[in-house]
Structure formats: C-alpha cells, structure tokens
C-alpha cells in the first residue's frame, strides 16, 4: 500500500510541470471562519473532491471565488486570485484538507438523527443513508452541487467523486446512486442524467429542509408530499348509474381489509363527470383517509409529472404501515402519457434503450408492489402506453350521469328552492351536463344574488350552456315529451303495435327499424315505448354522433350503445340512414368503417334499439337483415284523421263540409296536427275546426308531391 502511494506521488510530481515560485513565501490564503457544522461538512466534502480532480488552474485563472469560499478559504490583503499561480492555489487547498481531516468527520446532530429515523422508515441501507446525508449537504450549501455538475461527465467519474468526498470508507456507491437505485425508485432522488448537467442527487427542497430541522418528523414529510382530500361534494349514491362504481367500492373495501399490495384502479372520462369526486365519496363511505398527490406547489406553480410521481413513490414507502389509507393521483396523463412531457420521457431523456427499459421497469414495479391502494384519474387514456394499462386492476370509464341523477344533483346544489321546478327540469334535460358544471353554476348563481326565481332559472341555464359550448358539448335538450293528444291509435303502421309492445313488455330485446314519411310518429313511438315499459330513453341524432375527426364517429356510436346498455335504456337513433347507407355507394374508407361499426354494435346490443329513417330505400341490405322488425309508418287513414280531429276538438261538432275537407287531407300526419296546434298556441287562438283545417291545408300544400297552387293572371 505504501509503495502504491509513493508511486502515485512521484507520478503526480512528474505530471505537474509548474515550477514552484520561490518568491511567494508568505501565505496568501487564510482559513475562513465557518459558523455551522453544515458549512464545515460541505467544506470537507469539497476539498476531498478538489483533491481528486485537481482543478486548481481553472480556479486560479477563472476567478471561481465561490469554490474557494466553499472550501473554507479566502484571500489575505489585496492579492488577486488571477495573479496567483496554480501551485499556490493547490497548496492552499491541500493544507485546508489536512486541517479539516485532522478534526475528523463533521457531525451534524439534527441531520444525522433525522436520516437515521427516515432510513428506518424507508428501509435504507447504511450506504444509502450516507449518500442521502451527502446529498442533503450538497443541496443545502451553495456551490457544492456545482462541483459535481462541473467535473463529473460520466457515471464512473460521478461515483468516484462521491466516493472520495465520503472519505473512501463507503462501499457500494454505484448501487446506491445508479439509475435504478432504491433512492430513485422511491422518489427521493430525481433522474440520472449527467449529459444535461443535471444534478444526479436532486431532491425536493422541502425534504432537505425537513431533514436539517431539529423538529423533524415523518408526518412533516408526508404533508410536503401529499394534500389531504377535501370533503366530497357528491355521494356514492350519485354514481348508481355507473356499474363500475359499486365494483370499485367492493374491491377497495376487500383490498383494505386484506392489506393487499399492488392495488391500482384507473378512472377515465370526460372532464367534469365526477371522477375525482367519486374517489372522495368512496373514501368517505369506506371510512378511510384519502390523500391526493398535488398538481401545484405552495406557490401555486405547477409540479412536473416526474416530481409528482417521485412524491407518490416516496409517500407509498412512508405510508406502508398505515391502515385505512387511500391515495389519489389525478391528471395521470403527464405521468404515463406517451408525449414529450411524460414521466418516461423525463426519466430517459436521450440516453438510449437501456435507460428506457429501466424506467419502464421501475414504473411497472411501482404499480405492482405499492402497499397503499391507489386510484388514478385522467380524462383520456389514449396516450397511455398499453404496458401500463394492463397493470391496473380495474379500468373504469365515467360518463355524464342520466337525467334522474342529474336532477338529484341539481336539487342538492341549488338547495333552498333556489330554482323552480321548471328550472331544475331545464338543467336536468341537458344530456351532456356534468356534475362539476352544476356545482359551478350554483356557485355563480348564489354569488349573483338575484331575488327573483325566474331570473335565477334563466341565469343557471345560460351559465351551463356557455360552459358546455366552450367545451364543445351539445346544448340540445331532451326531445319534447309526447303531446297531450298523443294516442298510438293514430299511428298508421303495417304492424300490430299492441302485440309488439306486449312482447317487449315481457323483457325481450329487439332491434326495430321505423321508416316512413316525416311526422308519422316514428320518434314519438320511442317515447311511448319508454313510458309503457318504464325505461329511460336515450335519443341520439346524427349531429350528436357525427364527428369531423376520423374514427371519432365510431367511438361515439360505441359509447351510445354502451351507455344505453349500462343504464338499461331504450336507444333511439334518429336519422339512422346516416350510418346505415348502402356500402356499395360509399366513396371513402371511413364511411364503410362507420357502417360496419353501427352493424357490429346493433348485433351485440342486448336491449331495445330503435332506428328511425325517412329514407329506407338507401339502407344497406345487411343492416335491414339485422332488424327484428321493420315497421312502416304511413299517412293517417281517413278514419284516423276524423278520430284525431275529434280527439283535439273535444265536444265540438264537425259539420258535413268540415268532414269533406278532412277526407281530402290524404297526406296528413300526427306531426302536422302538432305543428298546427303550436301555431294556434303562439297566436293565442283556441283550436276550432275551421282554423285547424286552414292551417293543415297550408301545411300539406308545402309537402313534396302536393298539387301546385296556380298564381298570376288566369
């Protein structure tokens, strides 16, 4: 050993060709007074690293006064650093190292005690505790981390510098500091990326401060990593429309009872559908504590996906022994997404395939071994790598709640009779209205403080419609209910509707194609069936399902069938010819794709599906075969026209002239009668035979194929 040291010293003397200046006998440096043990410890680390890389000429000629100050040195008198030779600087740092090492290792009582406590909680090895201590000192004293950033350009150089800074007594530095080390996997250190001059032992500033505090406790770290979830604004019963909700609740209850590891549930869906509120309501119903990984820090600045995931993994270690604990990780896209801002991209950078595999392995291992059950929430899962998706125990898609649930939420948010029954109904009829928008609208209306209820009704409706339009959602309300004079007897069909309804009442599923001229009662029959069978009705128009983006229409179709199936609703697609046209006439591939998707969903649907169309001749032959019943709707027969008039007019007597005029209305439909009655209502006139006949004759003259009315000179 002694021989090796002599050879090393002789080699150093041969390499150092700088002549020793004889004239400079008076020391030009003096030891700087360091007030704290933290400064003395950083100085000892620094002079050890400086001795290893010997950057003295850089210090002397580059004016790096801060590095000398870090080493605990300062110049005497008016001597300038640039005027000194490298040998003088080297000699001063070497003597400073001898002085500091002669005093032994610097103890920092609070830090040493806290790291011991944290090491036990995180199950760290002795080497990992020593490395963590070095990292805290390097991050807390200005200039210390700069030594590593400036002089370590390869992993081996970095490990060697840390090894010398710690006094060569610590073994296993690469294993404790490498890219896949425990301190990185549990979120204490950030990514390992020397090529970008990234400090390889970067940690949360609050963690370093906490570890230096005499009042340190593990709860203080937990508070810096997580945020206690606020009280739930919704109840678990508000998610009765979600079949997955009860499944998630039962699974989480069992996992908490058995203290299972690797329990992860992913919830996705459109913004505002109540995903986060569901998790809070779930924790509240289970009687457990829920903490959330924050998306912004104390200064309201956003936190990167990498930092959030590190906070999550560290919190998992700290909370491993806690019973009755859930974690919520919202906005997962910036962690598991495939874009440039994803966690994997941040961890890997441009280092190549092996680091990427290592980062994926770390993420997968985290998902498979987490001791605290976690719920992950995002708006869109399309950007998430399937390798991650398959590691979630449950993946649930949340959608906008049905009308009854929306009405219950509206009544709760606008409590105290803030809205009238009409106002509550108007909001509830907006099919795309998510729970979050109901809460915000209630807050705005309460702040406006209008005294009149009708004003509050109008304000609430206007507020939610503006929000829905801004989000690209439809503000169309539910199709109007059946008119008072509606009677299935006024439908002129080629099928016995009463027998069909009796069969459907027995619980049979069916696919119905209703075709015929406009206004003959096709859509109205869907509403009538919903009333008779006591089922909810989902009405979708072509405009609700068609999208300008390739592939989106197919997804909208699939979602419409899935939502109706989950709720046990009747699905009625109006203008279905848009999706069932003859494929031989299709000119683009996406047109065929939409038809294929429609046919596939029809065949797999186990409920009642109704397609209404005015253009049955344009339908694809394969689609017609898939309908159990094809019901033709025609214009009202003569007897039906008279009966409809008597139903509308009540006890009014129809004279012979009126009956003859009614008989001539051979293209009359129930829709024409409803339109005429609306016109009379707008004009404020009571319905009588002559007025109705005049209006109906005018409607029929405008229909295609009607006899043209001659105008001009005869």
XYZ file of C-alpha atoms in Angstrom, residues 208-528:
321
model
C -33.681 18.739 2.525
C -35.059 21.459 4.807
C -37.040 18.954 6.855
C -34.032 16.683 7.325
C -31.996 19.594 8.681
C -34.734 20.657 11.095
C -34.476 19.752 14.816
C -38.282 19.392 14.816
C -38.254 16.753 12.087
C -40.956 14.079 11.961
C -42.207 11.748 9.274
C -45.590 13.477 9.145
C -43.939 16.716 8.064
C -42.549 14.938 5.010
C -45.927 13.413 4.282
C -47.521 16.862 4.444
C -44.998 18.178 1.931
C -45.655 15.281 -0.450
C -49.444 14.998 -0.240
C -52.557 17.087 0.347
C -55.478 15.891 2.474
C -58.511 15.457 0.250
C -61.362 17.938 0.839
C -64.820 16.642 1.787
C -66.748 15.004 -1.022
C -69.299 17.178 -2.812
C -71.230 14.160 -4.091
C -72.453 10.934 -2.541
C -71.676 7.402 -3.604
C -75.372 7.032 -4.448
C -74.956 9.689 -7.145
C -72.985 7.109 -9.107
C -75.684 4.459 -9.198
C -75.659 4.745 -13.000
C -72.046 3.546 -13.046
C -71.934 -0.239 -12.790
C -68.201 0.036 -12.142
C -68.757 2.279 -9.097
C -70.087 -0.479 -6.853
C -67.452 -2.853 -8.212
C -64.657 -0.423 -7.314
C -66.140 0.173 -3.850
C -66.341 -3.547 -3.064
C -62.858 -4.205 -4.425
C -61.296 -1.388 -2.425
C -63.072 -2.484 0.749
C -61.698 -6.004 0.353
C -58.184 -4.808 -0.529
C -58.049 -2.539 2.528
C -59.248 -5.323 4.790
C -56.693 -7.807 3.439
C -53.928 -5.155 3.206
C -53.179 -6.249 -0.355
C -50.244 -4.843 -2.304
C -50.301 -3.612 -5.897
C -53.910 -2.358 -5.759
C -54.435 0.225 -8.525
C -57.668 1.472 -10.126
C -57.739 3.776 -13.159
C -60.769 6.016 -13.778
C -61.074 7.950 -17.018
C -63.760 10.004 -18.693
C -64.663 13.449 -19.984
C -63.803 16.444 -17.766
C -66.397 17.230 -15.132
C -68.014 13.782 -14.983
C -67.265 13.491 -11.266
C -64.218 11.207 -11.306
C -62.316 12.942 -8.526
C -65.486 13.481 -6.509
C -66.220 9.773 -6.767
C -62.865 8.892 -5.204
C -63.538 11.314 -2.345
C -67.029 9.909 -1.868
C -65.570 6.386 -1.961
C -63.059 7.133 0.792
C -65.788 8.805 2.828
C -68.099 5.802 2.508
C -65.284 3.376 3.427
C -64.278 5.480 6.411
C -60.622 5.758 5.349
C -58.198 8.637 4.953
C -57.641 9.959 1.428
C -54.567 11.951 0.435
C -54.002 13.436 -3.008
C -50.770 13.976 -4.909
C -50.906 17.739 -5.617
C -50.572 19.215 -9.094
C -49.166 22.526 -7.825
C -46.826 23.589 -5.040
C -47.300 26.065 -2.191
C -46.658 28.977 -4.591
C -49.404 27.702 -6.953
C -46.781 26.770 -9.550
C -47.381 23.537 -11.496
C -45.453 20.425 -10.473
C -43.975 18.279 -13.235
C -45.135 14.732 -13.794
C -41.728 13.406 -12.772
C -41.767 15.280 -9.464
C -45.340 14.162 -8.757
C -44.501 10.524 -9.386
C -41.437 10.777 -7.160
C -43.615 12.268 -4.427
C -46.092 9.420 -4.887
C -43.473 6.666 -4.651
C -41.887 8.230 -1.567
C -45.302 8.600 0.072
C -46.008 4.925 -0.648
C -42.909 3.971 1.358
C -43.738 6.292 4.230
C -47.384 5.188 4.454
C -46.689 1.475 4.005
C -47.670 0.589 7.563
C -50.748 2.812 7.728
C -54.119 1.113 7.869
C -57.193 2.718 6.360
C -55.341 4.813 3.785
C -56.036 5.618 0.117
C -54.024 7.692 -2.340
C -55.428 9.674 -5.266
C -53.264 10.546 -8.262
C -55.186 12.927 -10.535
C -54.254 14.031 -14.066
C -52.284 10.908 -14.891
C -51.611 11.964 -18.496
C -48.437 13.860 -17.590
C -47.028 10.713 -15.970
C -47.993 7.756 -18.153
C -48.559 9.648 -21.393
C -46.539 8.898 -24.500
C -45.801 12.542 -25.303
C -42.672 14.528 -24.633
C -43.928 15.684 -21.237
C -44.499 12.189 -19.906
C -42.626 10.740 -16.968
C -40.808 8.208 -19.107
C -39.568 10.948 -21.427
C -38.322 12.946 -18.429
C -36.575 9.967 -16.877
C -34.979 8.659 -20.040
C -34.144 11.820 -21.950
C -31.919 10.801 -24.865
C -29.880 8.146 -23.151
C -30.991 5.202 -25.265
C -32.903 1.946 -24.969
C -31.432 0.547 -21.774
C -32.388 3.544 -19.589
C -35.849 3.473 -21.182
C -36.286 -0.176 -20.268
C -35.046 0.589 -16.789
C -37.526 3.464 -16.374
C -40.412 1.312 -17.627
C -39.377 -1.446 -15.296
C -39.332 0.977 -12.372
C -42.813 2.303 -13.184
C -44.219 -1.203 -13.634
C -42.637 -2.370 -10.397
C -44.176 0.613 -8.601
C -47.621 -0.311 -9.916
C -47.227 -3.949 -8.925
C -45.886 -3.521 -5.393
C -47.444 -0.349 -3.920
C -48.521 -1.102 -0.319
C -51.186 1.635 -0.207
C -54.195 1.230 -2.562
C -54.226 3.983 -5.182
C -56.816 5.437 -7.537
C -55.513 7.097 -10.698
C -57.685 9.601 -12.594
C -57.356 11.011 -16.109
C -59.513 12.422 -18.891
C -58.159 10.395 -21.796
C -56.357 7.041 -21.744
C -55.446 7.014 -25.433
C -51.998 8.460 -24.722
C -51.196 5.865 -22.042
C -48.924 3.002 -23.014
C -50.821 -0.333 -23.023
C -47.947 -1.803 -21.000
C -49.116 0.379 -18.118
C -52.852 -0.032 -18.730
C -52.717 -3.790 -18.275
C -51.208 -3.368 -14.813
C -54.298 -1.628 -13.415
C -56.697 -3.962 -11.627
C -59.783 -2.066 -12.802
C -60.134 0.486 -15.606
C -63.466 2.325 -15.442
C -64.890 4.859 -17.885
C -67.063 7.508 -16.207
C -69.692 9.313 -18.257
C -72.276 12.029 -17.729
C -74.985 10.794 -15.321
C -78.546 10.141 -16.569
C -81.410 12.568 -16.118
C -82.639 11.293 -12.752
C -79.173 11.538 -11.231
C -78.607 14.977 -12.790
C -81.898 16.152 -11.327
C -80.901 14.924 -7.864
C -77.548 16.726 -8.086
C -79.203 19.939 -9.331
C -81.655 19.899 -6.414
C -78.821 19.395 -3.942
C -76.545 22.087 -5.402
C -79.406 24.594 -5.761
C -80.873 23.784 -2.351
C -83.329 26.050 -0.570
C -85.721 26.314 -3.511
C -83.164 28.413 -5.365
C -84.644 27.215 -8.659
C -88.203 26.462 -9.635
C -89.308 23.002 -10.731
C -89.169 24.237 -14.309
C -85.604 25.492 -13.809
C -84.490 22.190 -12.288
C -86.099 20.291 -15.172
C -84.448 22.555 -17.775
C -80.973 21.906 -16.340
C -81.601 18.196 -15.899
C -82.613 17.798 -19.543
C -79.139 18.813 -20.765
C -77.760 15.375 -21.576
C -74.102 16.474 -21.654
C -74.220 18.365 -18.351
C -71.507 17.001 -15.994
C -71.786 17.278 -12.186
C -68.848 19.693 -11.931
C -70.644 22.255 -14.099
C -73.749 22.000 -11.915
C -71.701 22.886 -8.836
C -70.005 25.826 -10.569
C -73.286 27.164 -11.928
C -74.798 27.031 -8.437
C -71.836 28.971 -7.047
C -72.209 31.684 -9.693
C -75.971 31.982 -9.262
C -75.636 32.281 -5.488
C -72.997 34.982 -5.927
C -75.191 36.943 -8.331
C -77.872 37.041 -5.635
C -80.910 37.602 -7.853
C -84.123 37.968 -5.864
C -86.496 36.544 -8.460
C -86.623 32.814 -9.050
C -87.334 33.113 -12.767
C -84.155 35.190 -13.131
C -82.165 32.516 -11.300
C -83.666 29.871 -13.589
C -82.566 31.793 -16.670
C -79.129 32.554 -15.208
C -78.386 28.940 -14.300
C -79.392 27.690 -17.736
C -77.375 30.366 -19.501
C -74.280 29.679 -17.380
C -74.193 25.942 -18.042
C -74.953 26.389 -21.749
C -71.989 28.761 -22.121
C -69.705 26.259 -20.373
C -70.941 23.313 -22.419
C -70.472 25.165 -25.704
C -66.954 26.188 -24.650
C -66.135 22.517 -24.025
C -67.525 21.509 -27.403
C -70.595 19.750 -25.973
C -74.087 19.886 -27.342
C -76.597 22.069 -25.513
C -79.587 20.377 -27.108
C -82.246 19.453 -24.593
C -84.142 16.248 -24.414
C -86.651 15.695 -27.215
C -90.060 17.107 -26.304
C -92.372 14.808 -24.416
C -95.448 13.359 -26.082
C -98.275 15.844 -26.723
C -101.436 15.599 -24.672
C -103.471 14.335 -27.646
C -100.977 11.509 -28.367
C -102.544 8.102 -28.913
C -100.874 5.088 -30.515
C -104.175 4.538 -32.341
C -103.243 7.489 -34.558
C -100.212 5.640 -35.937
C -100.833 4.082 -39.339
C -98.405 1.150 -39.418
C -98.187 -2.187 -41.175
C -97.634 -3.984 -37.855
C -99.812 -4.673 -34.841
C -98.092 -2.330 -32.384
C -100.037 -3.582 -29.358
C -98.758 -7.136 -29.889
C -95.232 -5.811 -30.386
C -95.406 -3.759 -27.176
C -96.699 -6.769 -25.236
C -93.738 -8.791 -26.432
C -91.291 -6.073 -25.412
C -93.023 -5.747 -22.054
C -92.162 -9.381 -21.379
C -88.500 -8.375 -21.249
C -87.423 -9.255 -24.758
C -84.703 -7.326 -26.508
C -85.339 -6.203 -30.072
C -83.997 -4.134 -32.939
C -86.658 -2.048 -34.626
C -86.430 -0.130 -37.893
C -89.154 2.517 -38.115
C -89.406 4.071 -41.555
C -91.845 6.287 -43.336
C -92.590 9.947 -44.165
C -91.661 12.681 -41.692
C -94.154 13.378 -38.895
C -95.819 9.974 -38.985
C -94.882 9.268 -35.338
C -91.673 7.209 -35.514
C -89.786 9.109 -32.788
C -92.979 9.519 -30.767
C -93.325 5.735 -30.647
C -89.927 5.558 -28.952
C -91.172 7.909 -26.218
C -94.383 5.909 -25.942
